[in-house]
PDB file of C-alpha atoms in Angstrom:
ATOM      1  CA  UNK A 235      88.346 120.430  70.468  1.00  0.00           C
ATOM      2  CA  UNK A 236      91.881 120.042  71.154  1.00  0.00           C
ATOM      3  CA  UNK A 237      92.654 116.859  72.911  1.00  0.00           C
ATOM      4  CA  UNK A 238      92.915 116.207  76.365  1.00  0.00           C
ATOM      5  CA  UNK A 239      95.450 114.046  76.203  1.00  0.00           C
ATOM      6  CA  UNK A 240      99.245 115.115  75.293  1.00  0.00           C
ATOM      7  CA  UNK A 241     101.899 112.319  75.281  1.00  0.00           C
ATOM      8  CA  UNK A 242     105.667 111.739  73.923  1.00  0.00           C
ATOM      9  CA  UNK A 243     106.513 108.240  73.068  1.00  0.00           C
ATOM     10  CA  UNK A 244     110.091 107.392  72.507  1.00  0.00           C
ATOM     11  CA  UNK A 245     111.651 104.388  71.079  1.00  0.00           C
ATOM     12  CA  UNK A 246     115.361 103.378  72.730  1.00  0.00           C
ATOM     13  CA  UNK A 247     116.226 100.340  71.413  1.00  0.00           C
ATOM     14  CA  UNK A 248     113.535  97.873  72.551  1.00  0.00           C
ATOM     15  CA  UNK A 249     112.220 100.001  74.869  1.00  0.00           C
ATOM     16  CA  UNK A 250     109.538 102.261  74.595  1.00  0.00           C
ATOM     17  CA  UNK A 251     109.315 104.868  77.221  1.00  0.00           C
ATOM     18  CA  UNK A 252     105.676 107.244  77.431  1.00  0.00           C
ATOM     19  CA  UNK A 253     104.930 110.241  79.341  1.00  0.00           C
ATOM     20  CA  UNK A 254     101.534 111.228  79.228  1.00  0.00           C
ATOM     21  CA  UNK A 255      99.982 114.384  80.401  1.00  0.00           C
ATOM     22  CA  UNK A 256      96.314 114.421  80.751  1.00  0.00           C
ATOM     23  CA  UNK A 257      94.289 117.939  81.528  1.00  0.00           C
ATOM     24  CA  UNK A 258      91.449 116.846  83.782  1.00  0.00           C
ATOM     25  CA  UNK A 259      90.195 118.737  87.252  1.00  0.00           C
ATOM     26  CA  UNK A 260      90.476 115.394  89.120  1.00  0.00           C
ATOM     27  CA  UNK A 261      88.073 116.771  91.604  1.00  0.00           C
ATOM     28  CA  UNK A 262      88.576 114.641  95.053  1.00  0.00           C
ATOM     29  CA  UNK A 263      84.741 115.161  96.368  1.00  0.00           C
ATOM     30  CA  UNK A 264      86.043 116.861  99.123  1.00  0.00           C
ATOM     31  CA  UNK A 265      87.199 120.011  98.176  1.00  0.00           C
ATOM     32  CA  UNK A 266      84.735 122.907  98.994  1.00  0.00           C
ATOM     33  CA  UNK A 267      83.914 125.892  96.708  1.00  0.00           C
ATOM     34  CA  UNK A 268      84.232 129.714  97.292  1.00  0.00           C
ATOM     35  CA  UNK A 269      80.454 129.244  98.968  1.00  0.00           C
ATOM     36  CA  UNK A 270      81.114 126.435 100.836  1.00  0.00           C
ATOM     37  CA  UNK A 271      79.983 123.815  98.748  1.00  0.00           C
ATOM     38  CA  UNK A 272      81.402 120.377  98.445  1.00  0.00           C
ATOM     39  CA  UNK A 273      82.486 120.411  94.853  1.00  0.00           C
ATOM     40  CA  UNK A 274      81.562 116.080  93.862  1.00  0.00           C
ATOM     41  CA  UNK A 275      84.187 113.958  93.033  1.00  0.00           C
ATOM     42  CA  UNK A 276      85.097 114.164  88.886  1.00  0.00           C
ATOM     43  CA  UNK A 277      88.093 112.214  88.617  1.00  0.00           C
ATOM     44  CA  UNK A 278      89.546 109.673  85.894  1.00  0.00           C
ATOM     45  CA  UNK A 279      89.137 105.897  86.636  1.00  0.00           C
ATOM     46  CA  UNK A 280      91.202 104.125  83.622  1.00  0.00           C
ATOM     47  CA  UNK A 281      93.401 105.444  81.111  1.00  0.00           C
ATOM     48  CA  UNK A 282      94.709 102.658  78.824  1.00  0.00           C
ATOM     49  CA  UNK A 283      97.605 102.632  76.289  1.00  0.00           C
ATOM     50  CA  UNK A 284      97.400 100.042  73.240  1.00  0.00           C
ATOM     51  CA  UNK A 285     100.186  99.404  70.911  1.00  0.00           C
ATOM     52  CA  UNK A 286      99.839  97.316  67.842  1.00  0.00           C
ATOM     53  CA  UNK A 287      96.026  95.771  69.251  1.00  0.00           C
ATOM     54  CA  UNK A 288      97.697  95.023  72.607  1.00  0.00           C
ATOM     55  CA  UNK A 289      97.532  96.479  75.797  1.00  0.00           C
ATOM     56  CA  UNK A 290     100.522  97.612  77.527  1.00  0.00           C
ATOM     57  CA  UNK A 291      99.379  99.799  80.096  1.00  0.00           C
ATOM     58  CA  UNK A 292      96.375 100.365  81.981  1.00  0.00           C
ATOM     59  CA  UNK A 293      95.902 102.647  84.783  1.00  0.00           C
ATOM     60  CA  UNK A 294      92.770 102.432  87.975  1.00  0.00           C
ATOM     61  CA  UNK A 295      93.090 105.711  89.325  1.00  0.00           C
ATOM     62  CA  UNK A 296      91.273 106.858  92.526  1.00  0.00           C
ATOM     63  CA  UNK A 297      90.473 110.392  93.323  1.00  0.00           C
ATOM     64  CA  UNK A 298      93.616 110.624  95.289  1.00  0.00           C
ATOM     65  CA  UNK A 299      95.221 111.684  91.504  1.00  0.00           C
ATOM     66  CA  UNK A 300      96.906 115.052  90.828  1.00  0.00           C
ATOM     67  CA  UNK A 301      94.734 117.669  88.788  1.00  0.00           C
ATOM     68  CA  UNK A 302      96.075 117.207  84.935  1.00  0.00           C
ATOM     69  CA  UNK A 303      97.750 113.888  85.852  1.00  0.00           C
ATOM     70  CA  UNK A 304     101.042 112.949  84.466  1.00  0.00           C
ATOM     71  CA  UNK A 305     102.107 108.651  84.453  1.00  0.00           C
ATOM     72  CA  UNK A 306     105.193 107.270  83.415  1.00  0.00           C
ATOM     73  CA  UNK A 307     106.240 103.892  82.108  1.00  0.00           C
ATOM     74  CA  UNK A 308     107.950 102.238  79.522  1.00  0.00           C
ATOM     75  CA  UNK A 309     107.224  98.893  77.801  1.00  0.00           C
ATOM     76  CA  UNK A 310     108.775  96.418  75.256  1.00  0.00           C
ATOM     77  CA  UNK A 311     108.098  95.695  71.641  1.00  0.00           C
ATOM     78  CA  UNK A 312     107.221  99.061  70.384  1.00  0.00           C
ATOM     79  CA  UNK A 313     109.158 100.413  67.239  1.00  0.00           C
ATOM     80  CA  UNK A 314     109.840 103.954  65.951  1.00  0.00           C
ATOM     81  CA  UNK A 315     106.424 104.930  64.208  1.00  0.00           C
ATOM     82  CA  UNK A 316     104.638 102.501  65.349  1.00  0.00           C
ATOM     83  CA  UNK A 317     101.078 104.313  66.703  1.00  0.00           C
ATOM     84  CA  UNK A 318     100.334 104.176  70.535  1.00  0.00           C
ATOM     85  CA  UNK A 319      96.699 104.695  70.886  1.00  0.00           C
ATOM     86  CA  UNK A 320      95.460 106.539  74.591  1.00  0.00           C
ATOM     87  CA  UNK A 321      91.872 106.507  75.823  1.00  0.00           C
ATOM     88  CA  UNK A 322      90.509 107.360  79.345  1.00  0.00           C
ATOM     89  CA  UNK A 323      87.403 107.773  80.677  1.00  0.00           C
ATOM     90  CA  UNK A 324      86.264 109.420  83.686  1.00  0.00           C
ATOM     91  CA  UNK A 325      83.358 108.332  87.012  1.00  0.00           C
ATOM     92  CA  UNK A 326      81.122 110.853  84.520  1.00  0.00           C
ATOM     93  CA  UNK A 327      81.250 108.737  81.354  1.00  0.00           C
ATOM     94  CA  UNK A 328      83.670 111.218  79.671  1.00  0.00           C
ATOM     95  CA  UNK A 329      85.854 109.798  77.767  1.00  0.00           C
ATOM     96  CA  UNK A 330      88.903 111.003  75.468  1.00  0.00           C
ATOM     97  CA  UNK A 331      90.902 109.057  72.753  1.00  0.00           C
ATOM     98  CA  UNK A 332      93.984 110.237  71.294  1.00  0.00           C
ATOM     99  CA  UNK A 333      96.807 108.288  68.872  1.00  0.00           C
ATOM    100  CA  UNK A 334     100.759 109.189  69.029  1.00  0.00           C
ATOM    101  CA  UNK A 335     103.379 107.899  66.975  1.00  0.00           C
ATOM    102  CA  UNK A 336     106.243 106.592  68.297  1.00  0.00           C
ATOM    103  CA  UNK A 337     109.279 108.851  68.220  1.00  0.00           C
TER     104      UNK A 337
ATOM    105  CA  UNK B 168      47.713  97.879  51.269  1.00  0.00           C
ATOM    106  CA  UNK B 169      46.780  94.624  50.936  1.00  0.00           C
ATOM    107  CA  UNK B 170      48.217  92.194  48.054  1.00  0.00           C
ATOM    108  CA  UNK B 171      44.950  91.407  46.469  1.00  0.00           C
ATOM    109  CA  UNK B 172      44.686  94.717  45.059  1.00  0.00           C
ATOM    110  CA  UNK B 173      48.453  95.256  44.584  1.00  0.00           C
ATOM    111  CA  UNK B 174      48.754  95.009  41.111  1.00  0.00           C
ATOM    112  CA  UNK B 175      52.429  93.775  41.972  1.00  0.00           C
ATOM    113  CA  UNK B 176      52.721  91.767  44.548  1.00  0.00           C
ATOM    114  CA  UNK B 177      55.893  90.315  44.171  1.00  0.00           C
ATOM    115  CA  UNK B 178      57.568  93.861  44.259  1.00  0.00           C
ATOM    116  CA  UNK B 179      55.802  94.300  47.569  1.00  0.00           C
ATOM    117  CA  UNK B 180      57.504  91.624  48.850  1.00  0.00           C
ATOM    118  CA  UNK B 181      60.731  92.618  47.757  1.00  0.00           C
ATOM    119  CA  UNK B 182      60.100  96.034  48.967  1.00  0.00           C
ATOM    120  CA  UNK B 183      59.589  95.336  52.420  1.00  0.00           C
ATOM    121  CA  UNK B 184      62.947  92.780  52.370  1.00  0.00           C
ATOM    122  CA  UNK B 185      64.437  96.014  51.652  1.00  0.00           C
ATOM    123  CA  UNK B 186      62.847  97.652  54.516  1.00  0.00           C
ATOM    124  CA  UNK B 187      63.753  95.075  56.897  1.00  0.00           C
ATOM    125  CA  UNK B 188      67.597  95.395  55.672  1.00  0.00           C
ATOM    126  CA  UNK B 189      67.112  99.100  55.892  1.00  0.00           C
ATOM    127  CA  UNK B 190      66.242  98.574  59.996  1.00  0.00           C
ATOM    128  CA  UNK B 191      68.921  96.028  60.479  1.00  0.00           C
ATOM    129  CA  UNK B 192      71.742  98.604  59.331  1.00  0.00           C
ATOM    130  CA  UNK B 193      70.774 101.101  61.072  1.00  0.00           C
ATOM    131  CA  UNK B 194      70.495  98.688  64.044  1.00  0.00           C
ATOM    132  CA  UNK B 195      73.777  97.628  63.450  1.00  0.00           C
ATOM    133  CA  UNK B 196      75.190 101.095  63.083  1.00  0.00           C
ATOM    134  CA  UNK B 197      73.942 102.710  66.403  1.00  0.00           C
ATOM    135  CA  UNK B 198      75.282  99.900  68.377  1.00  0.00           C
ATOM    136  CA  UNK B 199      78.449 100.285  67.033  1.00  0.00           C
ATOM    137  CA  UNK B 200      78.861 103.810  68.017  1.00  0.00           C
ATOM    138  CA  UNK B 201      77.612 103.463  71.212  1.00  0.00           C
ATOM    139  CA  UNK B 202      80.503 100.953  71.661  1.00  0.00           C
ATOM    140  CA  UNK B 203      82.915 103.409  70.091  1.00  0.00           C
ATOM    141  CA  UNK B 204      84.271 105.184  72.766  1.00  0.00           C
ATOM    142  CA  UNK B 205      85.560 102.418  74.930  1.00  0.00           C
ATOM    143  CA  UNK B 206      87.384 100.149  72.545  1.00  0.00           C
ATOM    144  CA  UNK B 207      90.260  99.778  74.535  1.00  0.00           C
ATOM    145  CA  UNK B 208      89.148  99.345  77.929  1.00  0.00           C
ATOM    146  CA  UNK B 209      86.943  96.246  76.990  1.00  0.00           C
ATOM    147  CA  UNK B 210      89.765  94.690  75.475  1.00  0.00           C
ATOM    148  CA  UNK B 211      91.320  94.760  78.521  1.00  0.00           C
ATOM    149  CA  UNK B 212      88.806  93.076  80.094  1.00  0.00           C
ATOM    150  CA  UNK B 213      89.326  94.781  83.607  1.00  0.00           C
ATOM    151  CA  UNK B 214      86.935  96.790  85.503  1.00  0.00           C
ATOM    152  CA  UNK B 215      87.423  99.542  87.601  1.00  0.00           C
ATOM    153  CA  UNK B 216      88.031  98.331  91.210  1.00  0.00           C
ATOM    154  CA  UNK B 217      85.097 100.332  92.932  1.00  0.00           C
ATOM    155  CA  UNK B 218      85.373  98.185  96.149  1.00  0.00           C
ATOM    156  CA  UNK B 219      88.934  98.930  96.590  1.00  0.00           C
ATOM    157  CA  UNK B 220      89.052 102.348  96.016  1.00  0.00           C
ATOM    158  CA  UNK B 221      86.700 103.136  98.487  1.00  0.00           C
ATOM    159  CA  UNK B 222      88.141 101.552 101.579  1.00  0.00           C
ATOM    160  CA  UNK B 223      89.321 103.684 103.957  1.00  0.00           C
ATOM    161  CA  UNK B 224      91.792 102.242 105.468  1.00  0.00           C
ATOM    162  CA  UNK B 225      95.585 100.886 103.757  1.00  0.00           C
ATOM    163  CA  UNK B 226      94.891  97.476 104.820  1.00  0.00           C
ATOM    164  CA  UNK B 227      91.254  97.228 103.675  1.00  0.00           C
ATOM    165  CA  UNK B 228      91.831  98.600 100.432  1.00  0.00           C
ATOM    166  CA  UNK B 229      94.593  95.615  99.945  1.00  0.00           C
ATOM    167  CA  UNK B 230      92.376  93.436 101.050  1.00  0.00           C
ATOM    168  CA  UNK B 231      89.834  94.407  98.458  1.00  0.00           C
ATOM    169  CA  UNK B 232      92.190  94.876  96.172  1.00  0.00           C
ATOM    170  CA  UNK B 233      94.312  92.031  96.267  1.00  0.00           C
ATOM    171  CA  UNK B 234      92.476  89.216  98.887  1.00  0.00           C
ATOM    172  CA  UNK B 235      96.232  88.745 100.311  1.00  0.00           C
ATOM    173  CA  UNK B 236      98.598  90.580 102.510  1.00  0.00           C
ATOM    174  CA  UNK B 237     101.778  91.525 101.098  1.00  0.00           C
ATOM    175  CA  UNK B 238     105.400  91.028 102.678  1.00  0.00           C
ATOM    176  CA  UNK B 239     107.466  93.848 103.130  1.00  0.00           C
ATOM    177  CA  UNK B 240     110.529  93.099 100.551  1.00  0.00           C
ATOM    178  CA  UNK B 241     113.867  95.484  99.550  1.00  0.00           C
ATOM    179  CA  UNK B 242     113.309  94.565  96.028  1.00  0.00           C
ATOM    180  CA  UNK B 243     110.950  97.402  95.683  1.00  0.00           C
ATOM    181  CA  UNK B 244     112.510 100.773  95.620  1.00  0.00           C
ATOM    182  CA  UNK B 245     109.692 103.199  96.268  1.00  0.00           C
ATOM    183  CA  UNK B 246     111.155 106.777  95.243  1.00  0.00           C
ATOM    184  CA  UNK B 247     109.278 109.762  96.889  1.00  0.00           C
ATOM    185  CA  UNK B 248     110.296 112.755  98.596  1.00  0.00           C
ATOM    186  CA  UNK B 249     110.780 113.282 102.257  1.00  0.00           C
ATOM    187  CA  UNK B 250     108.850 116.423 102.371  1.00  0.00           C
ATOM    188  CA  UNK B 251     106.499 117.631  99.577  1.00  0.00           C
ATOM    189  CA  UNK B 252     105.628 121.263  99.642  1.00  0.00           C
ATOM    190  CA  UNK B 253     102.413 120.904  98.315  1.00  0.00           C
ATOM    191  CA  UNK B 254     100.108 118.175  99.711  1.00  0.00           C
ATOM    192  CA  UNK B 255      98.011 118.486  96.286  1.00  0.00           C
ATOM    193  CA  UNK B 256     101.074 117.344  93.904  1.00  0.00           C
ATOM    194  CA  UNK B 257     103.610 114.869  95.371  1.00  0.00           C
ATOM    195  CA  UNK B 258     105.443 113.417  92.583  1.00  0.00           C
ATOM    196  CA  UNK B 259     106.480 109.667  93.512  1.00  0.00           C
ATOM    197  CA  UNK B 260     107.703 106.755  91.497  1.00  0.00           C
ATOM    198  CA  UNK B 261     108.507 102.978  92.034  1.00  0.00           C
ATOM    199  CA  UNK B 262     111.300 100.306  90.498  1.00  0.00           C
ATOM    200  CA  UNK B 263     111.596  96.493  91.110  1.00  0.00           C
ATOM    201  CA  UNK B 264     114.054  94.122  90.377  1.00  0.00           C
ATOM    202  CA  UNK B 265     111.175  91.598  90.615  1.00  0.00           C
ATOM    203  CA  UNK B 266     110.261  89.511  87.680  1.00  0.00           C
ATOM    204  CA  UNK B 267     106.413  88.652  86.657  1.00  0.00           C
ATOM    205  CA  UNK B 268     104.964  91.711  87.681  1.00  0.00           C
ATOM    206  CA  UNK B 269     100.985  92.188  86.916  1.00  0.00           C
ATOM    207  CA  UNK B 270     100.150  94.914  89.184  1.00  0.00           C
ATOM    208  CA  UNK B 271     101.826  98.090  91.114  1.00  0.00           C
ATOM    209  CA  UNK B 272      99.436  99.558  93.612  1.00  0.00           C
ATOM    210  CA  UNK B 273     100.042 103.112  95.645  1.00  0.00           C
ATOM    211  CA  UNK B 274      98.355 103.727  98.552  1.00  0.00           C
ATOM    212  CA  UNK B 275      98.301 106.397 101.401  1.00  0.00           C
ATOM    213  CA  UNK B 276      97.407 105.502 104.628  1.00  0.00           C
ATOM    214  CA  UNK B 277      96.144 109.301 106.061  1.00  0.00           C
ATOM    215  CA  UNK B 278      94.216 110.101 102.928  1.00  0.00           C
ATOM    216  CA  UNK B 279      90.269 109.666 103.135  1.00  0.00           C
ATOM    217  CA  UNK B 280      90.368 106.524 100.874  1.00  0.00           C
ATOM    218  CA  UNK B 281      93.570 104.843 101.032  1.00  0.00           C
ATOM    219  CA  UNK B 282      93.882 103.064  97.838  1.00  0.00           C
ATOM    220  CA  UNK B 283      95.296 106.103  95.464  1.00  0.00           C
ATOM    221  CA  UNK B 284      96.181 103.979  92.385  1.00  0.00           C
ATOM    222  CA  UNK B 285      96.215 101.023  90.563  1.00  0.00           C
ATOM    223  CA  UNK B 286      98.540  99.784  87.567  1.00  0.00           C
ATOM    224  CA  UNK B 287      98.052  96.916  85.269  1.00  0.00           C
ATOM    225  CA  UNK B 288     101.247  95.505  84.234  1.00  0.00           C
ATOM    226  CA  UNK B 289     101.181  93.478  81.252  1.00  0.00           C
ATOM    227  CA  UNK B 290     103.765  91.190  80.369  1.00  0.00           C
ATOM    228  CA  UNK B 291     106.692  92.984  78.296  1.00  0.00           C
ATOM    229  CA  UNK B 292     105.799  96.240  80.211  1.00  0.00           C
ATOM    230  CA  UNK B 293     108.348  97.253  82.666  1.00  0.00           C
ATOM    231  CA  UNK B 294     107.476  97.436  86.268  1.00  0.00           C
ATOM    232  CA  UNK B 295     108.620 101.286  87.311  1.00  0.00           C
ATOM    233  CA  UNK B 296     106.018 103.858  87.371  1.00  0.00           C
ATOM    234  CA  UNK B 297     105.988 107.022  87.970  1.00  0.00           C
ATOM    235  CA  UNK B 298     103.076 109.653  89.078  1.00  0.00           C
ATOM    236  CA  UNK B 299     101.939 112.401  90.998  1.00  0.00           C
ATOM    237  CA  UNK B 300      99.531 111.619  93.761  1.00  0.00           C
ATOM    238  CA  UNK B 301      97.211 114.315  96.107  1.00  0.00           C
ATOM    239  CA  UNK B 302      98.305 113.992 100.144  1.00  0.00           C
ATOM    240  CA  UNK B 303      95.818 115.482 102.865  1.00  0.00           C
ATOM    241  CA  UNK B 304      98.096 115.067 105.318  1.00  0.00           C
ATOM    242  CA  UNK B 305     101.842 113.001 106.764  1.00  0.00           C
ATOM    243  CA  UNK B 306     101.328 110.056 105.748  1.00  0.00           C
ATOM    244  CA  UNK B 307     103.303 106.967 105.168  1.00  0.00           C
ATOM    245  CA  UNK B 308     103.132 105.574 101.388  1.00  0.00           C
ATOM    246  CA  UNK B 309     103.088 102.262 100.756  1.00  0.00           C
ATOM    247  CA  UNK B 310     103.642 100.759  96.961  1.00  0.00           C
ATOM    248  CA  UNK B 311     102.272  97.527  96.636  1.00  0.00           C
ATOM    249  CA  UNK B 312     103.845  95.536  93.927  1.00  0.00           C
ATOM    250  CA  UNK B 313     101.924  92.042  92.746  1.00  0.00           C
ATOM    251  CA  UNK B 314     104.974  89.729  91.084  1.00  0.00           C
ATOM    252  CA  UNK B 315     104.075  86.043  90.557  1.00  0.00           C
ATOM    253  CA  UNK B 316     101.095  86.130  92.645  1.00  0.00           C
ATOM    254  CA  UNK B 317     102.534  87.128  95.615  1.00  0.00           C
ATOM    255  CA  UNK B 318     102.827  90.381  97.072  1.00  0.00           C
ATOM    256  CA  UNK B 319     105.393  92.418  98.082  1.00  0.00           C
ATOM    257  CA  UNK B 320     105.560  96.204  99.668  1.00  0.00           C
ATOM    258  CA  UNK B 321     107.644  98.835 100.384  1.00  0.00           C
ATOM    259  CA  UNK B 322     106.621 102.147 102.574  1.00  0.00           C
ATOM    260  CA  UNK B 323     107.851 105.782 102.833  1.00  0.00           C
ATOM    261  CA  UNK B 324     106.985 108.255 105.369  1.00  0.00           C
ATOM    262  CA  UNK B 325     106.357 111.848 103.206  1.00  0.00           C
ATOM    263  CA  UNK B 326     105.704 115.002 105.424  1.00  0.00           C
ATOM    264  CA  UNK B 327     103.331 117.411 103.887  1.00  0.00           C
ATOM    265  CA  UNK B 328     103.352 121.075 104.951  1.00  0.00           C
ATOM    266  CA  UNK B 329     100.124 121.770 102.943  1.00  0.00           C
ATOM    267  CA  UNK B 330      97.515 119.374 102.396  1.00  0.00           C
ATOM    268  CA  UNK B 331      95.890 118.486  99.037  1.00  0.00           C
ATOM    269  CA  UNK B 332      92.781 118.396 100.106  1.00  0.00           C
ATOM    270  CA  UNK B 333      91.953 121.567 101.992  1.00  0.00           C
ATOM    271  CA  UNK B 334      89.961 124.248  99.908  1.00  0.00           C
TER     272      UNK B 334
END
């Protein structure tokens, strides 16, 4: 299965700046179907990014998220081809893990 | 089998070491894929905040959240439009100036649970963040920014012309 997860990582001097696109409904819990039916919440709670073993971003999301989110940061101490590794996991258990090098 | 009629019973000994190592891998390799998935979440060390995120209300969702009240300060720059089209994608974004930043929270007061978002800063990450949040409704945004321990806020009113959480 293709991933979930598509991101661009890109190295400006010290700087590291991500974007990360993420294809997930994101369902709210209150959003009815065509019949009228509350659809239940399906959201993402934490997507984390880890460069080199550590940490550098990590993400609580509530269901108040846009469908396929998109997050943008940008971190320190990441060099060109170094691998940034992306994992979330959803209220479900779902889960999705994906690594990117550094551009 | 007993080992008075097991012709050899030292093999029979050795055999069932061999068993018993047999169990322990296998042992050993379930648990380590049922840990696979999550590798870098437990390093982190940091649970979801369940509490928080269900709060209704802006200030009870920092309180839950945070266990302070935050001060409303000009060195966060909350960047958001004035009106969004569409209630169910509002892109918004936040900078500070401030230094020791651990958290950046977004919240909107007029959606069914306040608390929206939640972002772990670690140290050598830079505090600006940028993402696209759902809207039911007006509502004023408030980005909560935790530098140093203390807390520090700034809000935006954003007019919605469609909600984000109609049907």
């Amino acid at each position: 299965m293709a991933s979930t997860i598509r991101v661009r990582a890109t190295a400006t001097g010290d700087t590291t700046e991500v974007q990360a696109l993420i294809q997930h409904p994101m369902d709210s819990g209150f959003v009815k179907d065509a019949k009228g039916n509350l659809i239940p919440p399906h959201f993402i709670q934490q997507l984390a990014f880890e460069c080199n073993g550590k940490t550098v971003f990590l993400a609580d999301w509530g269901t108040a998220v846009s469908k396929d989110p998109y997050i943008k940061f940008s971190f320190k101490g990441g060099n060109k081809g170094d691998d940034l590794k992306i994992s979330w996991v959803d209220n479900k258990g779902a889960s999705d893990t994906t690594t990117a090098k550094i551009q | 089998m007993t080992s008075t009629d097991d012709p050899f019973p030292e093999f029979a000994a050795t055999r069932r070491l061999i068993l018993k190592g047999a169990v322990g891998v296998a042992l050993i390799g379930l648990g380590e894929f049922s840990f696979g998935p999550v590798p870098a979440l437990a390093a982190a060390n940091d649970k979801w905040p369940e509490g928080a995120f269900k709060q209704k209300g802006e200030a009870d969702a920092i309180k839950a959240l945070y266990g302070k009240t935050a001060e409303v300060s000009d060195k966060v720059k909350l960047d958001a439009p004035e009106i969004a089209e569409n209630g169910a994608v509002v892109p918004m974004s936040v900078t500070t100036t401030l230094t020791d930043v651990t958290s950046i929270s977004f919240l909107v007061a007029n959606n069914p649970n306040a608390l929206a978002a939640s972002y772990n800063i670690p140290p050598g990450t830079i505090p600006s963040v940028a993402n696209r949040l759902k809207m039911a409704k007006t509502s004023n945004v408030t980005v909560i920014v935790e530098a140093a321990g203390k807390l520090y806020s700034a809000t935006r009113e954003v007019k919605v012309t469609v909600g984000g959480c109609g049907g």
